Tab-separated table of C-alpha atoms in Angstrom:
chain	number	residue	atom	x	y	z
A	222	UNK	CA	-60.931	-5.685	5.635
A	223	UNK	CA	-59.141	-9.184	5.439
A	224	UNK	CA	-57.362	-8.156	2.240
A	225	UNK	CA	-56.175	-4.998	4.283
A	226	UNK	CA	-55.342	-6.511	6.970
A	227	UNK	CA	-53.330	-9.391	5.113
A	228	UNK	CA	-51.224	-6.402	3.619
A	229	UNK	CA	-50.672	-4.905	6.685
A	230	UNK	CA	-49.443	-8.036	8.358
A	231	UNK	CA	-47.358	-8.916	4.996
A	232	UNK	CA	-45.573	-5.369	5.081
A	233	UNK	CA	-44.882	-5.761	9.036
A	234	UNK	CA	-43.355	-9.052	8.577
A	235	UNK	CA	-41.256	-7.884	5.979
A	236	UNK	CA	-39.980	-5.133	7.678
A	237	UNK	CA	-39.126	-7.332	10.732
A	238	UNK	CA	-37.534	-9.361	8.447
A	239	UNK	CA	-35.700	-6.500	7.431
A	240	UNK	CA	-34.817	-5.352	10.692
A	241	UNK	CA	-33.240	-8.668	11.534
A	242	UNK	CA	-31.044	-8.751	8.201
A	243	UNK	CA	-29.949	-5.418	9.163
A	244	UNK	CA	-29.001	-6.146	12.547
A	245	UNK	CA	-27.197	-8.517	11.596
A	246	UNK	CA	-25.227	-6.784	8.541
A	247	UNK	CA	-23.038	-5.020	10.893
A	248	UNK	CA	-21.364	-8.002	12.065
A	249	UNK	CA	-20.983	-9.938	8.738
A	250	UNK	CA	-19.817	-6.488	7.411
A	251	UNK	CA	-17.289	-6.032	9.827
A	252	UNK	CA	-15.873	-9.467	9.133
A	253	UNK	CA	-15.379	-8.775	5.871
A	254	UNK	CA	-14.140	-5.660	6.062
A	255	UNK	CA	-11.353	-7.578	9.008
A	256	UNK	CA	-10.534	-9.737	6.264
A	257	UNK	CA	-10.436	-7.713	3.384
A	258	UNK	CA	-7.958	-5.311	5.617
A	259	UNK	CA	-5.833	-8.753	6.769
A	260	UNK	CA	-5.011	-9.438	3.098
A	261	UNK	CA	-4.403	-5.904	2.277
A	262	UNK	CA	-2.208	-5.559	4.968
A	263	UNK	CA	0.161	-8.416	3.497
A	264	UNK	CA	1.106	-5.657	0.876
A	265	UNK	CA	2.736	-3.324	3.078
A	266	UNK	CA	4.094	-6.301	5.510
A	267	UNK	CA	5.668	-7.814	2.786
A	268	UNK	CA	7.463	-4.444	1.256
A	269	UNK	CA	9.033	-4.477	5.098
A	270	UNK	CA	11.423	-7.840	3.979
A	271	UNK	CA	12.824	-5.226	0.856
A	272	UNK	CA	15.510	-3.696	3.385
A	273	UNK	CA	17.012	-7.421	4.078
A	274	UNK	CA	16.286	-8.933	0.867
A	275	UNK	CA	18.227	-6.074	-0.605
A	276	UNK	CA	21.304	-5.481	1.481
A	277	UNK	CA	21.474	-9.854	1.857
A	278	UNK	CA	20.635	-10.748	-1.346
A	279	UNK	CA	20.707	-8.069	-4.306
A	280	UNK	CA	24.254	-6.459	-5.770
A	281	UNK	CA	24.779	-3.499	-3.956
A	282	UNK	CA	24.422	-0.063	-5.562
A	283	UNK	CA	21.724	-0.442	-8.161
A	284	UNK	CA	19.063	1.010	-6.538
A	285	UNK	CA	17.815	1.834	-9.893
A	286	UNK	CA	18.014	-1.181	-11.451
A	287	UNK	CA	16.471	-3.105	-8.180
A	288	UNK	CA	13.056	-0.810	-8.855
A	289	UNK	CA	13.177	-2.017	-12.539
A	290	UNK	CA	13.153	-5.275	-12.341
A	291	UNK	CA	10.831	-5.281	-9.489
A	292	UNK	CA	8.100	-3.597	-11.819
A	293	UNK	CA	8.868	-4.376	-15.299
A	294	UNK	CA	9.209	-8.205	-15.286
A	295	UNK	CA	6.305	-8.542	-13.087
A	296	UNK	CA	3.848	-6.468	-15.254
A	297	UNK	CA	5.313	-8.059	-18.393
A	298	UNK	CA	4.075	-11.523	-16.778
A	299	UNK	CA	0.518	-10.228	-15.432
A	300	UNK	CA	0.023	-8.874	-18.948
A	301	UNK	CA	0.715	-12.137	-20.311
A	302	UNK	CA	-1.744	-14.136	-18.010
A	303	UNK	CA	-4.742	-11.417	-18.799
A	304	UNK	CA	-4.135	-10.707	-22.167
A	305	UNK	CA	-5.784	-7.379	-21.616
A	306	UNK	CA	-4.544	-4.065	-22.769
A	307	UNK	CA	-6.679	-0.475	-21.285
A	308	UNK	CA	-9.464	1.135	-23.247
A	309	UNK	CA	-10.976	4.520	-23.192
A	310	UNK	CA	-9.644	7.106	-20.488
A	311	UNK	CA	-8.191	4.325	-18.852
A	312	UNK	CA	-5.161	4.110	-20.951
A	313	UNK	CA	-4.039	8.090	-19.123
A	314	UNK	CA	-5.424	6.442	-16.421
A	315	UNK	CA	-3.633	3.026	-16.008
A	316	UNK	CA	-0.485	5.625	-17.209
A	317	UNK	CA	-0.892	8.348	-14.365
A	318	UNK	CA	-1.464	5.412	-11.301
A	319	UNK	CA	1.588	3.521	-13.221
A	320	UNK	CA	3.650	6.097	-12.470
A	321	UNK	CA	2.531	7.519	-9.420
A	322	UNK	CA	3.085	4.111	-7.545
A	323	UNK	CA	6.151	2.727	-9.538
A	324	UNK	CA	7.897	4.945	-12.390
A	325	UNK	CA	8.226	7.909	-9.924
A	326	UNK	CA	7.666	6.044	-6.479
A	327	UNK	CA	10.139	3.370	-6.671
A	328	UNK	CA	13.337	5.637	-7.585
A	329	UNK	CA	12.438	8.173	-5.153
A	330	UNK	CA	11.826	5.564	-2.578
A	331	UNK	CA	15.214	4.472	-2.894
A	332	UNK	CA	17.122	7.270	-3.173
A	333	UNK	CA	16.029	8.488	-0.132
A	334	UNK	CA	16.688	4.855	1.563
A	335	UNK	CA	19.966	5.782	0.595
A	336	UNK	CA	20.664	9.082	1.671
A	337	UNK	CA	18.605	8.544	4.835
A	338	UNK	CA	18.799	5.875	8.034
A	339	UNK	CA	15.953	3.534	8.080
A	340	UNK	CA	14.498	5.295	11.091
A	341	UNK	CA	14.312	8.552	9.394
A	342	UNK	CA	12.776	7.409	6.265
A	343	UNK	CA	10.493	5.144	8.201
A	344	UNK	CA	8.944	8.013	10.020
A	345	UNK	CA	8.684	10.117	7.285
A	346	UNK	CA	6.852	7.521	4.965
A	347	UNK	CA	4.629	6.970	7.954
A	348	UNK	CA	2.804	10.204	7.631
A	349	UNK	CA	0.865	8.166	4.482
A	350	UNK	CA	-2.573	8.567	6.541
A	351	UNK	CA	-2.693	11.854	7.548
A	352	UNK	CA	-1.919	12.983	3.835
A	353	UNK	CA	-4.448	10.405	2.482
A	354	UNK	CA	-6.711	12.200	4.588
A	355	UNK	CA	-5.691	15.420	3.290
A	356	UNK	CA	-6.102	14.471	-0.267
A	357	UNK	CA	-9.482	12.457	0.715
A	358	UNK	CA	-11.327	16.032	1.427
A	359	UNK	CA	-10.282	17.313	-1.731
A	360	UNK	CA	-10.721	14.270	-4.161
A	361	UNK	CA	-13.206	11.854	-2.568
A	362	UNK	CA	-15.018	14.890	-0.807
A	363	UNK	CA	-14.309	13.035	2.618
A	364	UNK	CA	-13.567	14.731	5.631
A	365	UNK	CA	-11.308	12.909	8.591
A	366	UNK	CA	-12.859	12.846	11.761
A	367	UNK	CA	-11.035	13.274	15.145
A	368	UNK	CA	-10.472	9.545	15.451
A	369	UNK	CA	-8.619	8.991	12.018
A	370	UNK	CA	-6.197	12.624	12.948
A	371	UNK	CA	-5.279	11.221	16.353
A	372	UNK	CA	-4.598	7.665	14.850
A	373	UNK	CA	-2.716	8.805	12.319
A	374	UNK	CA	-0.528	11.192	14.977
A	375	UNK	CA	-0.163	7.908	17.321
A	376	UNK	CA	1.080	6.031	14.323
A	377	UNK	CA	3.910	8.661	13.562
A	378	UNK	CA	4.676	8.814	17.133
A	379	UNK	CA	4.579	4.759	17.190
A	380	UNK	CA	6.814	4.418	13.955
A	381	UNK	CA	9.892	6.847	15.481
A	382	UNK	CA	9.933	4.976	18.464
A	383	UNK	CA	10.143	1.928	17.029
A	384	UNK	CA	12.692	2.472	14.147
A	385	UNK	CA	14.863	6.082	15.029
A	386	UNK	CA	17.736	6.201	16.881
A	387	UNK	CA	19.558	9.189	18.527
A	388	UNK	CA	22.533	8.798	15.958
A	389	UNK	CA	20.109	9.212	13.181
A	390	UNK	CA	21.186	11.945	10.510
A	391	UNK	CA	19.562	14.285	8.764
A	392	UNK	CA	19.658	14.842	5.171
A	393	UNK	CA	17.407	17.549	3.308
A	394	UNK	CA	17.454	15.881	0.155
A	395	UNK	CA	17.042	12.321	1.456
A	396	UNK	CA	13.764	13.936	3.848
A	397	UNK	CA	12.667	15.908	0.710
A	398	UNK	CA	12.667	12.569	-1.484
A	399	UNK	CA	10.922	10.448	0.978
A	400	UNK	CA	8.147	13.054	1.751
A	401	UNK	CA	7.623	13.133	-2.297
A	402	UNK	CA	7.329	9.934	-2.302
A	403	UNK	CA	5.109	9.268	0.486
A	404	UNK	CA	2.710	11.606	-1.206
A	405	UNK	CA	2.752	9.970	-4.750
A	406	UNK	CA	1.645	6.928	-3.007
A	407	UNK	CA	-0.944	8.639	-0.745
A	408	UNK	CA	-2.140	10.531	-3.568
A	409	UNK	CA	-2.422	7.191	-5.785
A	410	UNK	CA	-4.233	5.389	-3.118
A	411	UNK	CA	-6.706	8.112	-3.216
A	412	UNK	CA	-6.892	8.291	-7.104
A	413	UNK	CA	-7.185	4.879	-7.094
A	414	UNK	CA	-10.432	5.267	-4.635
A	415	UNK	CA	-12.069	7.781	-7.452
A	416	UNK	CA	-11.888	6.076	-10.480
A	417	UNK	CA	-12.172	2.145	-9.223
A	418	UNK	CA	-11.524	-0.325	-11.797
A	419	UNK	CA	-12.771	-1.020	-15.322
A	420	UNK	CA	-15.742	-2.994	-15.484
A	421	UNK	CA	-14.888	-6.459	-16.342
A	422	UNK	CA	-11.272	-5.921	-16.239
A	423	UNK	CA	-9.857	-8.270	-13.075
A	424	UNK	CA	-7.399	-6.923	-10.253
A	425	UNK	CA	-4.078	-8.296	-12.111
A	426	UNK	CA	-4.831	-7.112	-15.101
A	427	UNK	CA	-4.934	-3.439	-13.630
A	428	UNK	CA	-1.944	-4.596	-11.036
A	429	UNK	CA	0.047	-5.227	-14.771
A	430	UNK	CA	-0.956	-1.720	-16.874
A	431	UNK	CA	1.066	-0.224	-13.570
A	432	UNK	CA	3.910	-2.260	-13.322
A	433	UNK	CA	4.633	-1.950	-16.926
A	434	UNK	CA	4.245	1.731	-17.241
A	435	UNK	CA	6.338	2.422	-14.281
A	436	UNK	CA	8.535	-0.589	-15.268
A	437	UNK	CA	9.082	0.916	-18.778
A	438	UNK	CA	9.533	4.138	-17.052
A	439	UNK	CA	12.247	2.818	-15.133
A	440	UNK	CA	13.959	0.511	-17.790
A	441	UNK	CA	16.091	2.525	-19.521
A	442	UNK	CA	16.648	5.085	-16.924
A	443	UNK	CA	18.608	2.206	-14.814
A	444	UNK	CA	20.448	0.525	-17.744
A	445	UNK	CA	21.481	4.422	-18.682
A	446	UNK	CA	22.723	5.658	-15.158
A	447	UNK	CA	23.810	2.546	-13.285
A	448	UNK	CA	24.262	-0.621	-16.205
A	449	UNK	CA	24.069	-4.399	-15.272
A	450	UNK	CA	26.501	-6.369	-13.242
A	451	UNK	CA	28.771	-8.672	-15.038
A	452	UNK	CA	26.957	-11.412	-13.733
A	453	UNK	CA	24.031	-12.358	-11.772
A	454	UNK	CA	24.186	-14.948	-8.831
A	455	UNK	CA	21.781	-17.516	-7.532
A	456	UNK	CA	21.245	-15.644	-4.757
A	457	UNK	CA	20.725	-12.261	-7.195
A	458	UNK	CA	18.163	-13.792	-9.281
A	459	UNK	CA	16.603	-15.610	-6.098
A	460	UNK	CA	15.815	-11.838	-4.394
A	461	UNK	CA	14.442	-10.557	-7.656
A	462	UNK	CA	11.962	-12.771	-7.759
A	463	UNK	CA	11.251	-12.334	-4.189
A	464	UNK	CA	10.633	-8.885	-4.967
A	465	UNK	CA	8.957	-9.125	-8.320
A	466	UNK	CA	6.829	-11.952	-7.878
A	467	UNK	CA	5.901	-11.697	-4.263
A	468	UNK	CA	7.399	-8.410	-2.653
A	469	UNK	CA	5.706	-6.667	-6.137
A	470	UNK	CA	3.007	-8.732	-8.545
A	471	UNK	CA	0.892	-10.098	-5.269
A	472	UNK	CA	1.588	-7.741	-2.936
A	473	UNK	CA	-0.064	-4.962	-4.900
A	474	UNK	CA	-2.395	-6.891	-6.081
A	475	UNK	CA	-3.557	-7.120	-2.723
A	476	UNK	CA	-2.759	-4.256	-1.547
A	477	UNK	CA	-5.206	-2.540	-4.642
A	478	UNK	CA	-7.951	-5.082	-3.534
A	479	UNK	CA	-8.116	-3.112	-0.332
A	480	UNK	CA	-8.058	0.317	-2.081
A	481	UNK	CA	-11.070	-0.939	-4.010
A	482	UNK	CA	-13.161	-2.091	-1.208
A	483	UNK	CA	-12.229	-0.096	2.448
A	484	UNK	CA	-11.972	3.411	2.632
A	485	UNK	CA	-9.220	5.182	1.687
A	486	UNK	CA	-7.805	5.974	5.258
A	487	UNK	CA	-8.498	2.952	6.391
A	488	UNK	CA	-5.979	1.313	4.035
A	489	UNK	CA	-3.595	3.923	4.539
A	490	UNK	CA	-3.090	2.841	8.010
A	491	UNK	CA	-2.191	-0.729	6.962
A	492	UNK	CA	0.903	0.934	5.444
A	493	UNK	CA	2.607	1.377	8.964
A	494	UNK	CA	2.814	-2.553	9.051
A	495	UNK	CA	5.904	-2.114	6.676
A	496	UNK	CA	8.099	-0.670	9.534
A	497	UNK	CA	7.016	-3.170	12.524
A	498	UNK	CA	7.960	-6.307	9.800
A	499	UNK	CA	11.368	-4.200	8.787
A	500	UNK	CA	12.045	-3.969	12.544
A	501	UNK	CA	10.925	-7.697	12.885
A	502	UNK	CA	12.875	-9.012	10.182
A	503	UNK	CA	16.293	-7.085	11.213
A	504	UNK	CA	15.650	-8.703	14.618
A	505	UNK	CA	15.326	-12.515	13.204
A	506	UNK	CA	18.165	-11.768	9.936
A	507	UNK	CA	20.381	-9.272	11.140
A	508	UNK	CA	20.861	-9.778	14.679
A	509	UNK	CA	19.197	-6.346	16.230
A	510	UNK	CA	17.923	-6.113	19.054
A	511	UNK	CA	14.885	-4.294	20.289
A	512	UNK	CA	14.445	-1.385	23.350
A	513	UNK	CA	12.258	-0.394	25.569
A	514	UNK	CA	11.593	2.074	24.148
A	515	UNK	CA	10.947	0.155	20.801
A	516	UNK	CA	8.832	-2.369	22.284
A	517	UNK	CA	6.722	0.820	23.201
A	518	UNK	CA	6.455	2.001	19.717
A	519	UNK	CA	5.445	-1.366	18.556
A	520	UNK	CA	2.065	-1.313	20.508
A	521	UNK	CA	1.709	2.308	19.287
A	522	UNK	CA	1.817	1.772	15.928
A	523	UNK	CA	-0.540	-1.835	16.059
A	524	UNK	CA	-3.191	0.434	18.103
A	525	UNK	CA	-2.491	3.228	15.443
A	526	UNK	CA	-3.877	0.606	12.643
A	527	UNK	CA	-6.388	-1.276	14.658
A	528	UNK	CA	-7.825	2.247	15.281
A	529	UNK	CA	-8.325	3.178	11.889
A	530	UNK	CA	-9.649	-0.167	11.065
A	531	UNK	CA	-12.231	-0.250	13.671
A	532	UNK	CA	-13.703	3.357	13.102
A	533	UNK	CA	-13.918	2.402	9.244
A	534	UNK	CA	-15.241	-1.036	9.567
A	535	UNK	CA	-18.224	0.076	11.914
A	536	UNK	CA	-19.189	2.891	10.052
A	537	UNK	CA	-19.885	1.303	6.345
A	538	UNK	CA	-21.558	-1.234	8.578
């Protein structure tokens, strides 16, 4: 009877002990997950500085050649530091997320940033969630709930206040370009959710296989169609390397880190953070001002994101 009732007493205090870890998982999950979604979100954020670093600091009319030597340099380096090169399937794989987030992305990106106001392509890129949600049924077998639809609709909504104006034009190729592109990335976010990452094989390394297959991709394309300038100024070579280094090489590399560890919608929503910083950064560079109307679409797209975020985060707690 002792020996039975010292088991009984062992296996009740373990499962106390048990209980008490797990109530207190959801809050040391949910901290993480903040965090993890924090330095994700400096991806995005930081892509939202492209518009001024562009039009302030890069020649103009080389959209092209601005999306090569974003990627290409910047893998080139990562590759360097790992010394790593794919194996197995993940040399088709490394090639297909390579080009679904830079080689076809990037020129797409800015061709409709060309042929398109800022507003317009803005709102259009800012559908990202509701198609990663689309794609999530079919690929990851996830379904959206209620929540992530109506965030994801209050984010749009959020984003075109904030960024359109009543001016804004309306160009089918421009909106055609920006919707493709917006659902390369959404698509490669999702992708990216399927297949992880290697074992062993470190976020940079798998950051560099894509910038140098979309960088290669891109190479000769922009030296073909638009050339190089006949010379580069300190201020030219100074926004590259914004863009490679930090607006490119770290940002993704954070922004992938989030793709590996939240869920795939929840990430998406981190996205609309590019607009608010574009908005932000024309105020402090470029001397705009901001609306009513604006200031309204500001809070709707932070609640939009903070709404995702807070579904996700107490759910894989």
């Amino acid at each position: 009877m002792s020996i039975t009732t010292s088991t009984a007493t062992a296996a009740a205090a373990a499962r106390s002990l048990t209980t008490k870890r797990s109530a207190q998982a959801p809050r040391t999950s949910a901290k993480a997950a903040a965090g993890i979604a924090a330095l994700a979100a400096i991806g995005p954020a930081t892509w939202g500085t492209t518009y001024v670093t562009t039009t302030e600091l890069l020649p103009p009319d080389r959209p092209l050649l601005a999306a090569a030597l974003r990627a290409l340099p910047a893998g080139l380096i990562l590759l360097a530091l790992t010394r790593r090169l794919p194996r197995g399937d993940w040399w088709w794989k490394a090639a297909v997320l390579g080009v679904l987030n830079f080689g076809a992305f990037f020129p797409l990106l800015f061709f409709g940033a060309y042929r398109l106001p800022g507003g317009v392509a803005s709102t259009i890129s800012a559908v990202m969630p509701l198609l990663v949600a689309g794609f999530g049924v079919g690929v990851l077998k996830v379904r959206p709930t209620r929540r992530t639809l109506i965030a994801g609709l209050v984010g749009v909504a959020g984003v075109a206040l904030l960024v359109l104006r009543g001016s804004a034009a309306v160009d089918l190729a421009g909106i055609a370009a920006m919707l493709t592109a917006t659902t390369l990335m959404a698509l490669a976010v999702v992708l990216s959710k399927r297949w992880g990452r290697p074992e062993g094989v470190s976020l940079l390394t798998l950051t560099g296989w894509q910038l140098t297959v979309g960088g290669l991709i891109l190479a000769p394309i922009a030296l073909t169609a638009e050339g190089l300038p006949d010379h580069f100024t300190g201020a030219n070579i100074a926004g590259y390397a914004y863009l490679g280094i930090i607006g490119t090489a770290i940002a993704y590399a954070l922004w992938f880190r989030g793709i590996e560890r939240l869920p795939a919608s929840s990430v998406s929503f981190l996205g609309l953070t590019n607009p608010v910083v574009a908005t932000l950064a024309g105020l402090l560079f470029l001397g705009q001002t901001l609306t009513v109307w604006q200031l309204a679409g500001l809070v709707l797209v932070v609640a939009s994101v903070l709404l995702g975020q807070q579904r996700r985060a107490t759910r894989r707690a």
